[in-house]
Structures are given as structure tokens and as C-alpha cells.
Amino acid sequence: MLTAEQIAAFTDRGFVRIPAAFSREDATALEARVWRWLAKKRGIVADDPGTWPAGPVFGLQELKDLGAAVIGNETTCAAVDRVLGAGRWRRPRDWGGFLITFPTPGSWRVPHRVWHTDFDYVGALERPVGALVFSFVSDVPPGAGGTAVIERSPRVVARFLEAHPRASFGRMKNVRRALLASDAWLAALTSEPEDPRRNERFLGEGGSVRGVPVRVVELAAEAGDLVIGHPWLLHAGAPNCGSRPRMMCVQRIPVTKPA
């Protein structure tokens, strides 16, 4: 069950971290199963970095069922109930596809590409039409590939829609493009990768978009943690400049009943 403080964090920031939603022991066992699959199917061996590819691994559909029993426990379901409302969503058969990103050399920088949401901008800010559930199978320290999110971006989306009704844009990609071009801070985030102060500017200082204080946050967490995000949470894949692969799952959970 989420505490009042966690619900307040979700409402304010657009996401909330739930420590130890499943045990480290279960996470370690799940990670070992993933490594066995990688060794058998791809020749990628846990204790042989020479076999590791650089960057993300694709084509992991066969792994989707592995985490169902571990991730989709009572703690996770109770948390989703608190965010979406009990009886308004259907428990998924699996708890999402794996996101595996191996280390690449270089310094970590705030990503500039593919800032997006996984849901359309429909419904109301206060009554989300779905949720993103990020589950951490391995430890993901800062700089090690944790998804980058824009804190309070659901509030930014809501204010944008007040001035620009969703129906006027047609396809979802048109809304996203218009939103990201509508403010100087967002435009710089998505188009100035060579700025030497990029990390300081977007991670540290943050900014203001339509009167909403915003900044980029890495979803760094420990094995067994969850992060539940609002469907309008703007996010982007980030590089893994750590020493171990980032292993996590993400599931998109839509509501099945209207508010």
C-alpha cells in the first residue's frame, strides 16, 4: 500500500519510487534466469565482459513471462490500485518487456533524442488513464542506464492541452512535436546535445515550463524497486556509462473503466 507521502509524490512529480516491492533475492534469481537465456541464445556471458555488446539489446520478447510471478505480487498490485483505482485496471499476463542496456564508454549526458510518452494525451491529469510500471531487476545507480524522466511533465502536458485542445492535432506524434517545440527549455532539451553545461542545466538547475518547475531525473534504483509513472510522464532512454548492464522491465497498464 502506498503511503500518503508516496501518493503526494506521484501527484506532484508524476512518478513515485517504491523501494523493495519485491525481494532482492527474487530479483537476483530473476536476473540469473535472464543471464542463462542470454548465454544460450546470444552467447553473452555474465562473467565474461568480452562477450557483452555495447548499448541496448533487442529482440527479448521470449523473456516477457519470466518476471510475472516476481513482479506482479500483492505489493505491486496494491500500488497500482492506489494510483488507478481498484477495479479500474486488469492484471496483465506478464509484467512487461525487459530493457537491457550494456555499458558503453564515455561520460553520461542527458539524452536529447526520443523524449516521449507511452500513452496518448487523453483523460484528465487527476484521473490518469493508465500507468507505467518500471521494475528493477538489477541495481541501477546514477549514470548506469536508468530511464530519464522530466519531473512534473504531466502538469506541463495538462497546461499545454488547456491552450491547445488534443483534438486539434490529429495524430499523437503531432501533439508531441508541438509540445516539445512550444517552450525554449523543452526545445533546448531535445536539440542541443553538445552544450557543455547540459547536465548541469537540465539535471541540476532545471527550469520552468508554462509556470511548472521541471528538471530531468534519472530513474536510479536498487534491485527489487518499482517506479510507477503517470501516463503523461515524458521520458527517454539514457546511456549506460556504468560497469554492469541495466536490467529492468516496463509495463504499460491502461484503465479498463472510465473515471
Tab-separated table of C-alpha atoms in Angstrom:
chain	number	residue	atom	x	y	z
A	1	MET	CA	0.000	0.000	0.000
A	2	LEU	CA	1.350	3.417	-0.910
A	3	THR	CA	1.686	5.920	1.883
A	4	ALA	CA	0.129	9.380	1.793
A	5	GLU	CA	3.616	10.779	1.149
A	6	GLN	CA	4.108	8.457	-1.838
A	7	ILE	CA	0.744	9.405	-3.319
A	8	ALA	CA	1.662	13.070	-2.864
A	9	ALA	CA	4.976	12.434	-4.661
A	10	PHE	CA	3.172	10.764	-7.567
A	11	THR	CA	0.687	13.626	-7.802
A	12	ASP	CA	3.363	16.318	-7.652
A	13	ARG	CA	6.280	14.795	-9.582
A	14	GLY	CA	4.454	12.448	-11.955
A	15	PHE	CA	6.172	9.326	-10.628
A	16	VAL	CA	6.931	7.574	-7.366
A	17	ARG	CA	9.583	5.039	-6.355
A	18	ILE	CA	8.521	2.077	-4.231
A	19	PRO	CA	11.554	0.530	-2.512
A	20	ALA	CA	11.728	-3.262	-2.163
A	21	ALA	CA	8.421	-4.009	-3.871
A	22	PHE	CA	9.865	-7.476	-4.407
A	23	SER	CA	12.834	-9.001	-2.619
A	24	ARG	CA	16.455	-8.677	-3.665
A	25	GLU	CA	16.654	-12.470	-3.543
A	26	ASP	CA	13.825	-12.786	-6.072
A	27	ALA	CA	15.413	-10.082	-8.230
A	28	THR	CA	18.768	-11.898	-8.148
A	29	ALA	CA	17.134	-15.182	-9.140
A	30	LEU	CA	15.284	-13.473	-11.987
A	31	GLU	CA	18.483	-11.804	-13.168
A	32	ALA	CA	20.228	-15.204	-13.190
A	33	ARG	CA	17.491	-16.605	-15.429
A	34	VAL	CA	17.971	-13.717	-17.828
A	35	TRP	CA	21.718	-14.315	-17.918
A	36	ARG	CA	21.157	-18.011	-18.694
A	37	TRP	CA	18.916	-17.039	-21.609
A	38	LEU	CA	21.455	-14.500	-22.887
A	39	ALA	CA	24.238	-17.089	-22.742
A	40	LYS	CA	22.189	-19.748	-24.534
A	41	LYS	CA	20.564	-17.536	-27.176
A	42	ARG	CA	23.142	-14.792	-27.726
A	43	GLY	CA	26.446	-16.048	-26.351
A	44	ILE	CA	26.502	-13.179	-23.816
A	45	VAL	CA	28.102	-14.453	-20.603
A	46	ALA	CA	27.727	-12.724	-17.250
A	47	ASP	CA	31.321	-13.106	-16.084
A	48	ASP	CA	32.927	-12.537	-19.498
A	49	PRO	CA	32.631	-8.834	-20.432
A	50	GLY	CA	34.382	-9.649	-23.681
A	51	THR	CA	31.097	-11.198	-24.858
A	52	TRP	CA	28.999	-8.181	-23.921
A	53	PRO	CA	27.576	-5.994	-26.687
A	54	ALA	CA	27.571	-2.228	-26.307
A	55	GLY	CA	24.269	-0.478	-25.664
A	56	PRO	CA	20.742	-1.914	-25.706
A	57	VAL	CA	19.840	-5.488	-26.581
A	58	PHE	CA	16.772	-6.014	-28.743
A	59	GLY	CA	14.531	-8.970	-29.563
A	60	LEU	CA	13.827	-10.004	-25.976
A	61	GLN	CA	10.188	-10.999	-26.404
A	62	GLU	CA	10.879	-14.530	-25.157
A	63	LEU	CA	11.715	-13.121	-21.730
A	64	LYS	CA	8.376	-11.376	-21.131
A	65	ASP	CA	6.873	-14.140	-18.994
A	66	LEU	CA	9.865	-14.542	-16.679
A	67	GLY	CA	9.020	-11.773	-14.260
A	68	ALA	CA	5.261	-12.296	-13.857
A	69	ALA	CA	5.340	-14.142	-10.521
A	70	VAL	CA	8.105	-11.999	-9.030
A	71	ILE	CA	6.997	-8.520	-10.099
A	72	GLY	CA	3.216	-8.867	-10.113
A	73	ASN	CA	2.880	-9.523	-6.399
A	74	GLU	CA	0.451	-8.071	-3.841
A	75	THR	CA	2.655	-5.021	-3.199
A	76	THR	CA	2.761	-4.094	-6.878
A	77	CYS	CA	-0.964	-4.644	-7.429
A	78	ALA	CA	-1.879	-2.658	-4.310
A	79	ALA	CA	0.285	0.225	-5.522
A	80	VAL	CA	-1.395	0.244	-8.931
A	81	ASP	CA	-4.774	0.114	-7.200
A	82	ARG	CA	-3.897	3.279	-5.285
A	83	VAL	CA	-2.800	5.106	-8.447
A	84	LEU	CA	-5.525	3.975	-10.858
A	85	GLY	CA	-8.309	2.869	-8.541
A	86	ALA	CA	-9.243	-0.673	-7.556
A	87	GLY	CA	-11.292	-2.373	-10.242
A	88	ARG	CA	-10.285	0.126	-12.959
A	89	TRP	CA	-7.475	-1.961	-14.438
A	90	ARG	CA	-6.828	-5.560	-15.393
A	91	ARG	CA	-3.847	-7.502	-14.068
A	92	PRO	CA	-1.559	-8.156	-17.086
A	93	ARG	CA	-0.486	-11.651	-18.039
A	94	ASP	CA	3.135	-10.560	-17.823
A	95	TRP	CA	4.756	-7.536	-16.215
A	96	GLY	CA	6.437	-6.083	-19.241
A	97	GLY	CA	9.269	-6.460	-21.660
A	98	PHE	CA	12.854	-6.449	-20.490
A	99	LEU	CA	15.020	-3.409	-21.056
A	100	ILE	CA	18.666	-4.481	-21.066
A	101	THR	CA	21.388	-1.959	-21.796
A	102	PHE	CA	25.071	-2.881	-21.637
A	103	PRO	CA	27.757	-0.327	-20.785
A	104	THR	CA	29.228	1.938	-23.409
A	105	PRO	CA	32.379	4.058	-22.940
A	106	GLY	CA	32.151	7.774	-22.385
A	107	SER	CA	30.659	10.275	-19.987
A	108	TRP	CA	26.979	10.227	-19.156
A	109	ARG	CA	24.968	13.040	-20.710
A	110	VAL	CA	21.312	13.961	-20.516
A	111	PRO	CA	19.695	12.384	-23.602
A	112	HIS	CA	18.258	14.632	-26.293
A	113	ARG	CA	16.526	12.103	-28.525
A	114	VAL	CA	13.119	10.454	-28.416
A	115	TRP	CA	11.528	12.234	-25.486
A	116	HIS	CA	8.004	10.798	-25.471
A	117	THR	CA	5.116	9.369	-23.520
A	118	ASP	CA	3.790	5.834	-23.870
A	119	PHE	CA	0.137	6.945	-23.691
A	120	ASP	CA	-1.888	9.440	-25.684
A	121	TYR	CA	-2.827	12.731	-24.024
A	122	VAL	CA	-6.409	11.817	-23.194
A	123	GLY	CA	-8.302	11.853	-19.923
A	124	ALA	CA	-7.516	14.171	-17.037
A	125	LEU	CA	-4.361	14.874	-15.071
A	126	GLU	CA	-6.051	13.982	-11.780
A	127	ARG	CA	-7.560	10.741	-13.066
A	128	PRO	CA	-4.868	9.009	-15.151
A	129	VAL	CA	-5.951	6.641	-17.903
A	130	GLY	CA	-3.077	4.308	-17.201
A	131	ALA	CA	0.276	3.892	-15.546
A	132	LEU	CA	3.837	2.978	-16.399
A	133	VAL	CA	5.399	0.383	-14.119
A	134	PHE	CA	9.196	0.215	-14.178
A	135	SER	CA	10.561	-2.763	-12.217
A	136	PHE	CA	14.260	-3.025	-11.429
A	137	VAL	CA	15.788	-6.489	-11.765
A	138	SER	CA	19.337	-5.227	-11.160
A	139	ASP	CA	20.803	-2.306	-9.279
A	140	VAL	CA	20.781	0.793	-11.487
A	141	PRO	CA	22.979	3.507	-9.975
A	142	PRO	CA	23.175	7.020	-11.445
A	143	GLY	CA	24.731	7.066	-14.910
A	144	ALA	CA	24.058	3.371	-15.491
A	145	GLY	CA	21.192	3.488	-17.972
A	146	GLY	CA	18.214	4.389	-15.817
A	147	THR	CA	15.413	5.938	-17.868
A	148	ALA	CA	15.480	9.744	-17.852
A	149	VAL	CA	12.187	11.466	-16.993
A	150	ILE	CA	11.027	15.074	-16.781
A	151	GLU	CA	9.783	15.728	-13.287
A	152	ARG	CA	6.277	17.266	-13.274
A	153	SER	CA	5.906	16.822	-17.032
A	154	PRO	CA	2.310	15.567	-16.656
A	155	ARG	CA	1.453	19.035	-15.306
A	156	VAL	CA	3.166	20.595	-18.320
A	157	VAL	CA	1.113	18.407	-20.658
A	158	ALA	CA	-2.104	19.382	-18.864
A	159	ARG	CA	-1.369	23.101	-19.209
A	160	PHE	CA	-0.411	22.667	-22.865
A	161	LEU	CA	-3.730	20.960	-23.536
A	162	GLU	CA	-5.617	23.778	-21.852
A	163	ALA	CA	-4.328	26.105	-24.577
A	164	HIS	CA	-4.194	23.558	-27.413
A	165	PRO	CA	-7.043	21.023	-27.307
A	166	ARG	CA	-5.951	17.472	-28.086
A	167	ALA	CA	-8.494	17.062	-30.899
A	168	SER	CA	-6.892	19.836	-32.929
A	169	PHE	CA	-3.706	17.823	-33.617
A	170	GLY	CA	-4.823	14.561	-35.116
A	171	ARG	CA	-2.046	12.010	-34.724
A	172	MET	CA	-0.269	11.635	-31.399
A	173	LYS	CA	3.155	12.423	-32.850
A	174	ASN	CA	1.860	15.834	-33.899
A	175	VAL	CA	0.886	16.627	-30.306
A	176	ARG	CA	4.292	15.554	-29.024
A	177	ARG	CA	6.153	17.634	-31.592
A	178	ALA	CA	4.048	20.700	-30.869
A	179	LEU	CA	4.517	20.285	-27.121
A	180	LEU	CA	8.301	19.941	-27.334
A	181	ALA	CA	8.530	22.961	-29.651
A	182	SER	CA	6.263	25.131	-27.513
A	183	ASP	CA	8.844	26.125	-24.893
A	184	ALA	CA	12.517	27.143	-25.022
A	185	TRP	CA	13.563	24.753	-22.221
A	186	LEU	CA	11.943	21.763	-23.899
A	187	ALA	CA	13.302	22.761	-27.301
A	188	ALA	CA	16.838	23.001	-25.900
A	189	LEU	CA	16.486	19.650	-24.138
A	190	THR	CA	15.606	17.946	-27.409
A	191	SER	CA	18.052	19.745	-29.729
A	192	GLU	CA	21.300	20.853	-28.026
A	193	PRO	CA	23.360	17.719	-27.295
A	194	GLU	CA	26.741	19.483	-27.429
A	195	ASP	CA	26.007	22.053	-24.722
A	196	PRO	CA	28.945	21.678	-22.244
A	197	ARG	CA	26.604	22.608	-19.383
A	198	ARG	CA	23.898	20.209	-20.479
A	199	ASN	CA	23.927	18.013	-17.376
A	200	GLU	CA	24.159	20.960	-15.017
A	201	ARG	CA	21.432	22.818	-16.855
A	202	PHE	CA	18.850	20.052	-17.070
A	203	LEU	CA	19.686	17.806	-14.099
A	204	GLY	CA	20.805	20.402	-11.600
A	205	GLU	CA	19.261	23.749	-12.387
A	206	GLY	CA	16.086	22.604	-14.097
A	207	GLY	CA	13.740	25.237	-15.445
A	208	SER	CA	10.152	26.373	-15.732
A	209	VAL	CA	7.737	25.338	-18.463
A	210	ARG	CA	4.323	27.024	-18.556
A	211	GLY	CA	4.859	28.023	-14.936
A	212	VAL	CA	5.672	24.463	-13.835
A	213	PRO	CA	9.117	23.841	-12.251
A	214	VAL	CA	10.780	20.985	-14.140
A	215	ARG	CA	14.056	19.115	-14.295
A	216	VAL	CA	15.421	15.865	-15.674
A	217	VAL	CA	15.656	12.974	-13.204
A	218	GLU	CA	17.330	9.600	-13.705
A	219	LEU	CA	15.334	6.595	-12.563
A	220	ALA	CA	18.141	5.172	-10.451
A	221	ALA	CA	17.065	2.408	-8.068
A	222	GLU	CA	18.000	-0.854	-6.409
A	223	ALA	CA	17.055	-4.367	-7.449
A	224	GLY	CA	13.503	-5.045	-6.308
A	225	ASP	CA	12.331	-1.432	-6.517
A	226	LEU	CA	9.430	-0.192	-8.631
A	227	VAL	CA	8.766	3.194	-10.168
A	228	ILE	CA	5.166	3.954	-11.132
A	229	GLY	CA	4.738	6.804	-13.579
A	230	HIS	CA	1.803	8.901	-14.775
A	231	PRO	CA	0.822	8.121	-18.397
A	232	TRP	CA	1.838	11.672	-19.409
A	233	LEU	CA	5.328	11.360	-17.915
A	234	LEU	CA	7.824	12.458	-20.578
A	235	HIS	CA	10.807	10.127	-20.653
A	236	ALA	CA	13.721	8.986	-22.814
A	237	GLY	CA	16.230	6.171	-22.902
A	238	ALA	CA	19.581	7.068	-21.360
A	239	PRO	CA	23.103	5.728	-21.959
A	240	ASN	CA	24.643	3.198	-19.599
A	241	CYS	CA	28.053	4.508	-18.607
A	242	GLY	CA	28.323	2.207	-15.607
A	243	SER	CA	30.141	-1.086	-15.193
A	244	ARG	CA	27.215	-3.547	-15.318
A	245	PRO	CA	24.214	-3.983	-17.626
A	246	ARG	CA	20.971	-2.253	-16.725
A	247	MET	CA	18.197	-4.862	-16.377
A	248	MET	CA	14.622	-3.781	-15.791
A	249	CYS	CA	11.107	-4.316	-17.110
A	250	VAL	CA	8.444	-1.834	-18.130
A	251	GLN	CA	4.720	-2.484	-18.357
A	252	ARG	CA	2.017	-0.133	-19.636
A	253	ILE	CA	-1.229	-0.606	-17.753
A	254	PRO	CA	-4.318	1.080	-19.212
A	255	VAL	CA	-7.506	1.582	-17.275
A	256	THR	CA	-10.409	-0.631	-18.299
A	257	LYS	CA	-13.180	1.511	-16.828
A	258	PRO	CA	-13.734	5.240	-17.318
A	259	ALA	CA	-13.403	7.617	-14.386
